[in-house]
Coordinates of C-alpha atoms in Angstrom, one line a residue:
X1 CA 108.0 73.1 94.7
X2 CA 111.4 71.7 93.6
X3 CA 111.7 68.1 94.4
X4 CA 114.5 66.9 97.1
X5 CA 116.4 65.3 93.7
X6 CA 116.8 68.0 92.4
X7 CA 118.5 70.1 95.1
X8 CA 122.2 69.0 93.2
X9 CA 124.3 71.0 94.8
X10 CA 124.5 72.8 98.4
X11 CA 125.6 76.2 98.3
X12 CA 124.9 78.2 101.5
X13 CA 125.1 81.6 100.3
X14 CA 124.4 82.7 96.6
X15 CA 124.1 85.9 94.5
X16 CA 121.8 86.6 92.0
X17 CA 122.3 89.7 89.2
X18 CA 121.9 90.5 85.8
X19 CA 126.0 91.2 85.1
X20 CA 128.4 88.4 86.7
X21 CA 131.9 88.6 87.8
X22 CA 133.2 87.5 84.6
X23 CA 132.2 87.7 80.8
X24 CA 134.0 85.8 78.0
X25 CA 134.9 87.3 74.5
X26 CA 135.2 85.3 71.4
X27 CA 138.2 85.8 69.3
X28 CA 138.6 85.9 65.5
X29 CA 140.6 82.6 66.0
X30 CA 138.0 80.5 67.6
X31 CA 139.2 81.5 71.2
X32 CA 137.7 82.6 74.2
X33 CA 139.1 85.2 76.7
X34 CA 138.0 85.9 80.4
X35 CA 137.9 88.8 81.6
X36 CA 137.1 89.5 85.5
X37 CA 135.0 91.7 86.1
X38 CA 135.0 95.5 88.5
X39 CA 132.9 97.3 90.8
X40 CA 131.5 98.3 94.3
X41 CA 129.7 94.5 93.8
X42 CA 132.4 91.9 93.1
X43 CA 134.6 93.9 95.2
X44 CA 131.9 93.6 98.1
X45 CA 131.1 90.2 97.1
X46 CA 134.3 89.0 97.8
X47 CA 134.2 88.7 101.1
X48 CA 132.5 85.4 100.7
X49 CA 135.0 82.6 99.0
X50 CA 132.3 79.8 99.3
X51 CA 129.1 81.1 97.3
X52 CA 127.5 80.4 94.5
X53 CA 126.7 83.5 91.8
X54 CA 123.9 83.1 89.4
X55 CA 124.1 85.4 86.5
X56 CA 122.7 86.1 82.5
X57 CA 125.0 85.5 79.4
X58 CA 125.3 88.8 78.0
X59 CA 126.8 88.4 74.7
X60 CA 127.5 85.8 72.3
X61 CA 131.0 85.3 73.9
X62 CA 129.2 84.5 77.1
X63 CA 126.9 81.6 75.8
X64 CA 129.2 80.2 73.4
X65 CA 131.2 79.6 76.6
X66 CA 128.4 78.2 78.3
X67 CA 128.0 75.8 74.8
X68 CA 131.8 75.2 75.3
X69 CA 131.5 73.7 79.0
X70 CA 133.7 76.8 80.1
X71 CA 133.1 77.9 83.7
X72 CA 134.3 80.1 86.3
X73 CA 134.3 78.1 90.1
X74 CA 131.5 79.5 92.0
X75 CA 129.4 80.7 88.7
X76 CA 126.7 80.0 86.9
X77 CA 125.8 81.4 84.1
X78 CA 122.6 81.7 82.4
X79 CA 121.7 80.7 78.7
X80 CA 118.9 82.9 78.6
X81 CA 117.1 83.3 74.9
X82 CA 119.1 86.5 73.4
X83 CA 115.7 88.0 72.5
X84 CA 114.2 87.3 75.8
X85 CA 116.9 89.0 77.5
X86 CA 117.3 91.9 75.5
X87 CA 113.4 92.6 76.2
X88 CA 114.0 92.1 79.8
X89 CA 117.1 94.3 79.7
X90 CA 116.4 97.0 77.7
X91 CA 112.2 97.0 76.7
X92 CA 111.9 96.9 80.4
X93 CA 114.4 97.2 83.3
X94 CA 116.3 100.0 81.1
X95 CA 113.8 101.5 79.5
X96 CA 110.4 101.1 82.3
X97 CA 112.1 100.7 85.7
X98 CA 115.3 102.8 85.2
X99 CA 113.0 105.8 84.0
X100 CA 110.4 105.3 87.0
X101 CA 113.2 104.8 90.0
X102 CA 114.7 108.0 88.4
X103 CA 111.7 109.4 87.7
X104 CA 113.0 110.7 83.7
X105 CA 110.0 110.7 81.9
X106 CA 108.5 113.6 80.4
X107 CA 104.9 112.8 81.1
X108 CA 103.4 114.5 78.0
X109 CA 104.6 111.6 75.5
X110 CA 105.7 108.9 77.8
X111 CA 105.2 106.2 79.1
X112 CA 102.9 104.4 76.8
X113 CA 102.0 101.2 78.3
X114 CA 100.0 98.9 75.5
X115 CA 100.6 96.2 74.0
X116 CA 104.3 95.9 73.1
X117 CA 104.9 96.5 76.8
X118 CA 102.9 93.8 77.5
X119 CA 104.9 91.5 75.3
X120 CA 108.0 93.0 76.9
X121 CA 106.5 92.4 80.5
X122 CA 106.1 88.7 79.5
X123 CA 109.5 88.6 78.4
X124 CA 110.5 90.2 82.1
X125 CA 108.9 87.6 84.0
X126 CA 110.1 84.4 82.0
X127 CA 114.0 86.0 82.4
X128 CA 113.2 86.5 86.3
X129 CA 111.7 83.4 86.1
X130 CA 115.0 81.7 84.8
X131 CA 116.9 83.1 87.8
X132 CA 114.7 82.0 90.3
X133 CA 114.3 77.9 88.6
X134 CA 118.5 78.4 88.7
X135 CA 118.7 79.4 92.2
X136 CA 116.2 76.3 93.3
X137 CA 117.9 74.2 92.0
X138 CA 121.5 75.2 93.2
X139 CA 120.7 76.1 96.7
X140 CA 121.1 74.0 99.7
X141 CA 119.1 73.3 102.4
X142 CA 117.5 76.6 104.1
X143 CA 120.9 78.4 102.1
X144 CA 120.8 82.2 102.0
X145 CA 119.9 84.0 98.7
X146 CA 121.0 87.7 97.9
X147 CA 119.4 88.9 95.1
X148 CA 120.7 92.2 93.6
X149 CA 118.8 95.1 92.0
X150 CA 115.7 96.4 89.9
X151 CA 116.5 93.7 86.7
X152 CA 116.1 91.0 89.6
X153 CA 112.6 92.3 91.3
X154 CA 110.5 89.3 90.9
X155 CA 113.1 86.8 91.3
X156 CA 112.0 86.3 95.4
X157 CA 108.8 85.9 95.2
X158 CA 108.8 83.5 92.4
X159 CA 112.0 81.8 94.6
X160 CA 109.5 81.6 97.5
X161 CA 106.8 79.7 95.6
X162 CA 109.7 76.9 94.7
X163 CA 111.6 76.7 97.8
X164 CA 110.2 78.1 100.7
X165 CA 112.7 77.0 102.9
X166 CA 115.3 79.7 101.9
X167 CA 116.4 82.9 103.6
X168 CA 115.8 85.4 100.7
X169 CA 117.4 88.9 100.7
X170 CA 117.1 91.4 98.0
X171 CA 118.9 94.7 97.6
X172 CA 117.9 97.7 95.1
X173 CA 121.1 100.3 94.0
X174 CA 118.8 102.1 92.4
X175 CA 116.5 104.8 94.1
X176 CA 112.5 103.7 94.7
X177 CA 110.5 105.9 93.4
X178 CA 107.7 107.8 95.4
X179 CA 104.5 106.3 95.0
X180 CA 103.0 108.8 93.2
X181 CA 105.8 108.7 90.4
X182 CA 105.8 104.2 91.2
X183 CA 101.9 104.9 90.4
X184 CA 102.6 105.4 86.3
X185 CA 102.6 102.2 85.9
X186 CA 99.9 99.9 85.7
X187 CA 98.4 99.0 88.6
X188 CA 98.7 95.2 88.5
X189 CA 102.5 95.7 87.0
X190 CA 103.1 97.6 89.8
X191 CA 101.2 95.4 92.5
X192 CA 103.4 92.5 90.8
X193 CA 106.5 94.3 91.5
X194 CA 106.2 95.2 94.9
X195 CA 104.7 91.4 95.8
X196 CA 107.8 90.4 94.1
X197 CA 110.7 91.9 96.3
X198 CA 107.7 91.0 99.1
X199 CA 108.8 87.4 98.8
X200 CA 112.2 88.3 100.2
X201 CA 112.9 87.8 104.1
X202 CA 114.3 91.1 104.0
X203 CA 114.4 94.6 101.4
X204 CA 117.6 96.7 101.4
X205 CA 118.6 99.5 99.9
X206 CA 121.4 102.3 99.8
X207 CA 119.6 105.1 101.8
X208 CA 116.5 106.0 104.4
X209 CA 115.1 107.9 101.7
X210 CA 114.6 105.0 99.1
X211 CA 113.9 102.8 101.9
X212 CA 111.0 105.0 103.1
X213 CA 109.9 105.2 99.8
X214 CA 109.2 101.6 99.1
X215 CA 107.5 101.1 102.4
X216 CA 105.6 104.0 101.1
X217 CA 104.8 102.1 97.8
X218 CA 104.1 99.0 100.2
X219 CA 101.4 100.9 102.0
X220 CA 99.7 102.4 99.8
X221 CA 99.2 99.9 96.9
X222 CA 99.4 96.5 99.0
X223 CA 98.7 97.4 102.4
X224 CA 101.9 96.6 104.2
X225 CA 105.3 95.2 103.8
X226 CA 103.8 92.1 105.4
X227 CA 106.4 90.1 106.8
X228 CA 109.3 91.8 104.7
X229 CA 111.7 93.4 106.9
X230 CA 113.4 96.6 105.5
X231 CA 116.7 97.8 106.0
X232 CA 119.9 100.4 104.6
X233 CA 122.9 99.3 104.0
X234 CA 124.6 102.9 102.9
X235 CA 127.5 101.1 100.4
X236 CA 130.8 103.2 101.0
X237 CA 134.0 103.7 98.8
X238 CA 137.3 100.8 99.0
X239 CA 139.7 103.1 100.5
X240 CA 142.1 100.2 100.6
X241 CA 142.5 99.1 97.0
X242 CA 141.8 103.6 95.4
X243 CA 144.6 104.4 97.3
X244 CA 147.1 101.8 95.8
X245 CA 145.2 101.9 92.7
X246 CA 145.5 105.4 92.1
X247 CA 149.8 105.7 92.8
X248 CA 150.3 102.4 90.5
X249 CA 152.6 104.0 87.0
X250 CA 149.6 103.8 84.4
X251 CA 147.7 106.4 86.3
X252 CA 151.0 108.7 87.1
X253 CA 151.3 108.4 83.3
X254 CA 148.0 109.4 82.2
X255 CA 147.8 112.0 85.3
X256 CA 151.3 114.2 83.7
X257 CA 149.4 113.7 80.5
X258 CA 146.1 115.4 82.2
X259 CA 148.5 118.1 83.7
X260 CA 150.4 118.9 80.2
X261 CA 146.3 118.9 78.7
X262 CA 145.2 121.4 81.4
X263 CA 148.3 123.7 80.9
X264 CA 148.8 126.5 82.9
X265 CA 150.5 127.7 85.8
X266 CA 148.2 127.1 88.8
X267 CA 145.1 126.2 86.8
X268 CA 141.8 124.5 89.1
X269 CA 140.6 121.6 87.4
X270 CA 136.6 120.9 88.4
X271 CA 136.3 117.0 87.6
X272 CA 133.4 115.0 86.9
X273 CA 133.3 111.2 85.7
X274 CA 130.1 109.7 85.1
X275 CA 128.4 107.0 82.5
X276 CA 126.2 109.2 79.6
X277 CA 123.6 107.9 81.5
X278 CA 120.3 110.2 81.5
X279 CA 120.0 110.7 85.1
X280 CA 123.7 111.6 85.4
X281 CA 122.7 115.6 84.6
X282 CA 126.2 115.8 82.7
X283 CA 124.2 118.1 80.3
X284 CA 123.3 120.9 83.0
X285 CA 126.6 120.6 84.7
X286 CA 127.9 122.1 81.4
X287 CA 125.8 124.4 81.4
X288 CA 126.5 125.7 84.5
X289 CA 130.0 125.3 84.2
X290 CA 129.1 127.9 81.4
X291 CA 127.4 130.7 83.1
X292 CA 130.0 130.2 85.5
X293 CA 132.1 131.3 82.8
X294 CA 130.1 134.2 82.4
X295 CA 129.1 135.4 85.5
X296 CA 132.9 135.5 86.8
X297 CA 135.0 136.0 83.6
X298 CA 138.5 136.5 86.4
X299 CA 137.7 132.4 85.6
X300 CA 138.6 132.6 82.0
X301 CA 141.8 130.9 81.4
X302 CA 141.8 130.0 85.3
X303 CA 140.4 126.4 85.5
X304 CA 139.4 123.5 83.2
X305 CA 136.5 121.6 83.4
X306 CA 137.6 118.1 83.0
X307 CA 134.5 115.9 81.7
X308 CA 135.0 112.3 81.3
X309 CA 131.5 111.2 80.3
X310 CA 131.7 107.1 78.8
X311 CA 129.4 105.8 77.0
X312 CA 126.1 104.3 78.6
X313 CA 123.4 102.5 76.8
X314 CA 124.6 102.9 73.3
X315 CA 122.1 100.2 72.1
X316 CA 118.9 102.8 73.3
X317 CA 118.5 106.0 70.8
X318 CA 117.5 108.3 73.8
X319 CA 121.8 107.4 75.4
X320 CA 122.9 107.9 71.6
X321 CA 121.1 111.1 71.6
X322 CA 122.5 112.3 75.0
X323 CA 125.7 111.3 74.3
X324 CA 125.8 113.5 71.7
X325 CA 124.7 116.5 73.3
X326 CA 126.9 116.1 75.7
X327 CA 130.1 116.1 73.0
X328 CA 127.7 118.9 70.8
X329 CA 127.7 121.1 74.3
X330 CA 131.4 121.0 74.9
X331 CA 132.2 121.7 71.7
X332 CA 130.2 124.9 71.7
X333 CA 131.8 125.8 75.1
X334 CA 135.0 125.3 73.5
X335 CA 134.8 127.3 70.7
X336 CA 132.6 130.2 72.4
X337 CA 135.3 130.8 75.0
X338 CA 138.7 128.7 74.4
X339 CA 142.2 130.8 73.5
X340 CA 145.1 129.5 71.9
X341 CA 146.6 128.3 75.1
X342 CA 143.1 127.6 76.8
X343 CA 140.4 124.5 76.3
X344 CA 138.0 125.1 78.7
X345 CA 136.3 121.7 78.6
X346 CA 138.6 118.9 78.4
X347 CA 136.1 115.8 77.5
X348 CA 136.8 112.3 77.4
X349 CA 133.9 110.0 75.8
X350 CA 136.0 106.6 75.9
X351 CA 136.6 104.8 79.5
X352 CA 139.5 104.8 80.8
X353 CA 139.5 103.6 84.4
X354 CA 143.6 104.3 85.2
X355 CA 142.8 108.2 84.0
X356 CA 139.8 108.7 85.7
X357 CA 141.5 108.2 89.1
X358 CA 144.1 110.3 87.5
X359 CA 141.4 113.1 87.6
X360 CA 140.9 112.2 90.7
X361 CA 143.9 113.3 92.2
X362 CA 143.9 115.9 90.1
X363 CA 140.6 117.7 91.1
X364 CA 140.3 120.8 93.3
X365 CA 136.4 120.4 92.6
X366 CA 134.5 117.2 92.4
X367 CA 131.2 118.0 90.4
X368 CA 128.8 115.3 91.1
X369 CA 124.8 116.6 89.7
X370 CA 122.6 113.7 89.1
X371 CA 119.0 114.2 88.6
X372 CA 118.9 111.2 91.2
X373 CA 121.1 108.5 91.7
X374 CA 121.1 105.4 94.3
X375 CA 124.2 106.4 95.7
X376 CA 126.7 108.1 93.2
X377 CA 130.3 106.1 94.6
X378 CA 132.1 108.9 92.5
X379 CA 130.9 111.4 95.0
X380 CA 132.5 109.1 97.8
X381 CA 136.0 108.4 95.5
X382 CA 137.4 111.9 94.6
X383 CA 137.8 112.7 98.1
X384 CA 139.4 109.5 98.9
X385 CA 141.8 109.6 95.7
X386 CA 142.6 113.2 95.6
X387 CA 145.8 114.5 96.4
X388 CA 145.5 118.1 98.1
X389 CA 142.0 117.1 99.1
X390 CA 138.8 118.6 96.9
X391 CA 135.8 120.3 97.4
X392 CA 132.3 118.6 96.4
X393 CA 129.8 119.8 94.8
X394 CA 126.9 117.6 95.2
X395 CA 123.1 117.2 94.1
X396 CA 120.7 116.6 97.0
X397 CA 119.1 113.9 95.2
X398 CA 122.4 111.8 94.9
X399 CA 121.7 109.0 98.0
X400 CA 125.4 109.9 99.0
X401 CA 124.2 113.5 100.3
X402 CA 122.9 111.8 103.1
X403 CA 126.1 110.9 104.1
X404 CA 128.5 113.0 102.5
X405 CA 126.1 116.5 102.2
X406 CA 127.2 118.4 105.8
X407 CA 130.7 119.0 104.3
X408 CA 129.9 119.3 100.3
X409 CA 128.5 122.2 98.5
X410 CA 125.1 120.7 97.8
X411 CA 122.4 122.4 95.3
X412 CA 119.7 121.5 93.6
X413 CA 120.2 119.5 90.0
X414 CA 117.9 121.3 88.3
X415 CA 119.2 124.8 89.2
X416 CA 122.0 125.7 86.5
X417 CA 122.7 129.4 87.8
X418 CA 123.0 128.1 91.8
X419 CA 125.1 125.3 90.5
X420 CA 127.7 127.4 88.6
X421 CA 127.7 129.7 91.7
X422 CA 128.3 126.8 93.9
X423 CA 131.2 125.9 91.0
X424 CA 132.5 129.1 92.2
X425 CA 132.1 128.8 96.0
X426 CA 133.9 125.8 95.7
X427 CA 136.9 127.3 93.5
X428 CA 137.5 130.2 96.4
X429 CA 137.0 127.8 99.4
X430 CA 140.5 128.6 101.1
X431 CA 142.8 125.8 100.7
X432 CA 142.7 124.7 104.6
X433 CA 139.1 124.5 104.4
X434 CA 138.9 122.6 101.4
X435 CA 141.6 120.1 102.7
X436 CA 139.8 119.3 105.7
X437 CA 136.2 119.1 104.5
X438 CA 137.8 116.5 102.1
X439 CA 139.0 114.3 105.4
X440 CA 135.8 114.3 106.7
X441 CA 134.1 113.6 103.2
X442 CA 136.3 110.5 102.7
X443 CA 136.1 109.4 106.3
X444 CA 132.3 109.2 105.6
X445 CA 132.5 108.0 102.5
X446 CA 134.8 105.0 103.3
X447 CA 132.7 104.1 106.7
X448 CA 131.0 100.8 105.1
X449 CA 133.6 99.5 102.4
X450 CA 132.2 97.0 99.5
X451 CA 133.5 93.8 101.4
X452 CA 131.7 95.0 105.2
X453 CA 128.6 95.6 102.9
X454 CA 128.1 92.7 101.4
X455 CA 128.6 90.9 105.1
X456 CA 126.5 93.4 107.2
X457 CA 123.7 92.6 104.4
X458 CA 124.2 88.4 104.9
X459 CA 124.1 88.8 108.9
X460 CA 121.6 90.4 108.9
X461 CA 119.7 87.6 106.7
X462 CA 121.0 85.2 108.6
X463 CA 119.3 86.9 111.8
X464 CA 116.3 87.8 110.7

């Protein structure tokens, strides 16, 4: 237990994640900048001016602002041992959890769990372990506690031992894996886990599916949820601050400079922005983008595929490795099939927010083919952005299909030759179809913006 003197402050409602709303950069001259941060979660989290956010420094501009005495209001941020954190980050939430939720591992070689992983585990629980000695300390009397995603997944229970007074929510925006796939890891690490979000009032997450799969895990390895109420909280798209976003000069720029790029009279664009991130499938959507190619040459020439694919993970040799696939794929594509007055694949590796809405309004096809993804917000953006309305093709294991698959052109990831022939379904869709499936796509997709999301989440805390 914390004692009563050390209860400093009394925030009501506080946020706990891995990434904050702001990070700092240190300059050549001795400066720091701030930069504030983007995203369905500070947007969503702004509905709440009086809170209290609790987050890790993530660079060396971050803690030698903390050193400084340099603070956002409302933020605290953690000087967490650089090594510790990095084997928290990236030995395991990156590298164990990511892989398990998303279920990329090929089974023959990995995982290995020995005894580096255990070192890394350790590592794990002493940066959870931070989080939740933070948030005792800050919290007020019986104050509510959101605490946000996979990095975070001990951080309740351990918050439970220390101040049982608090309501304690935590939400996942990944998927949850089945328990057969949740079963590869060891069976105390997984026990450990599950205990872990356990010591939250309440367990939310994007979709039924992922819900249903945790109780699943639950039930099978523990017994029960116990006293842990689940719920779904389905996050939706800011319709709001896309559409002014995307008609602001910067993006009309870089969207004349897209058109001049495509070229061609009439061409169809089919868009996809994603993170090289493994479980984005950006490797098979070129492939089918290929055999689409091939299996309806009247295409050649036609449409451009318009890949934006920004780096993810650059600091883990599996994302380097992807990433360049990706750029080695496109290439080939390029030269196998481009003309003098035709790129086929027009690939972007370097983020650039302003021309990815640009893209956006662009696209007559919205390619979206994860392996498996929490939600996929990209699938829920290009219909709200785009200008003659798109069709959307979408994998039945993004959590968005639950939502958003009725009027999309879903298929299986996996599949390359029934993705490039939904490719083509949605290239021929007639243009009155196309416009209103994209109505009801961004009607869905806008049903629970970022800032409702955040509240429904905190009511519901608050009631349970």
């Amino acid at each position: 237990m914390v004692s009563e003197h050390a209860i400093t402050s009394a925030a009501q409602v506080l946020v706990a994640s891995n990434r904050g709303p702001v990070s700092y950069t240190l300059r050549e001259d001795g400066s720091i900048d701030a930069r504030r941060g983007g995203g369905g979660l500070v947007s969503g989290l702004s509905a709440v001016d009086d809170k209290l956010w609790v987050c890790a420094a993530l660079g060396d501009g971050d803690r030698e602002a903390i050193r400084r005495g340099i603070a956002e209001p409302g933020v605290r941020m953690l000087d967490i041992d650089a090594d510790v954190h990095a084997d928290a980050y990236n030995g395991i939430a990156n590298s164990v959890l990511w892989f398990v939720h998303h279920m990329l591992y090929q089974t023959p070689l990995e995982p290995v769990f020995d005894a580096e992983f255990r070192r890394l585990w350790a590592s794990f629980e002493t940066y959870n372990r931070a989080f939740a000695e933070a948030l005792a300390e800050e919290a007020g009397e019986g104050a509510a506690v959101l605490v946000q995603d996979y990095h975070l997944a001990l951080v309740p229970g351990m918050l439970r031992e220390l101040r049982p007074d608090l309501r304690i929510g935590h939400f996942s925006h990944t998927p949850w894996a089945p328990v057969d796939y949740f079963r590869l890891l060891p069976d105390d690490i997984a026990g450990q886990l599950l205990r872990g979000i356990l010591g939250a009032d309440r367990a939310a997450f994007l979709t039924r599916r992922w819900a249903d799969a945790f109780i699943g895990c639950c039930t099978e390895i523990l017994g029960g949820t116990g006293r842990t109420r689940v719920g779904v909280h389905g996050l939706g798209a800011d319709a709001d601050f896309l559409r002014r976003r995307a008609h602001e000069s910067d993006v009309d720029e870089r969207m004349e400079i897209l058109r001049e790029q495509v070229g061609g009279t009439g061409r169809r664009t089919i868009v996809r922005v994603d993170r090289t991130e493994l479980s984005k499938n950006i490797v098979r959507g070129l492939l089918a983008y290929r055999e689409l190619l091939d299996t309806h040459p009247e295409w050649r020439e036609r449409v451009v595929h318009v890949a934006f694919a920004y780096p993810s993970r650059q600091d883990l040799a599996v994302y380097r490795e992807y990433t360049a696939e990706v750029q080695r794929l496109a290439e080939e594509i390029n030269s196998g099939y481009g003309t003098p007055g035709w790129t086929p694949v027009l690939l972007h590796v370097d983020d650039d927010f302003a021309r990815s809405l640009g893209a956006y309004r662009l696209a007559d096809v919205a390619l979206v083919n994860p392996i498996r993804d929490g939600m996929n917000l990209v699938a829920k953006e290009v219909p709200v952005v785009s200008d003659a309305g798109c069709a959307l093709v979408l994998s039945r294991e993004a959590g968005a299909y639950e939502e958003l698959g009725a009027d999309a052109i879903v298929v299986n990831p996996y599949d390359v030759s029934a993705t490039a022939a939904a490719l083509h379904e949605a290239l021929t869709l007639p243009d009155g179809e196309r416009a209103e499936r994209s109505k009801r796509l961004a009607a869905a997709a806008t049903a629970l913006p970022p800032q409702q999301w955040f509240l429904d989440q905190l009511q519901a805390l608050l009631r349970e």
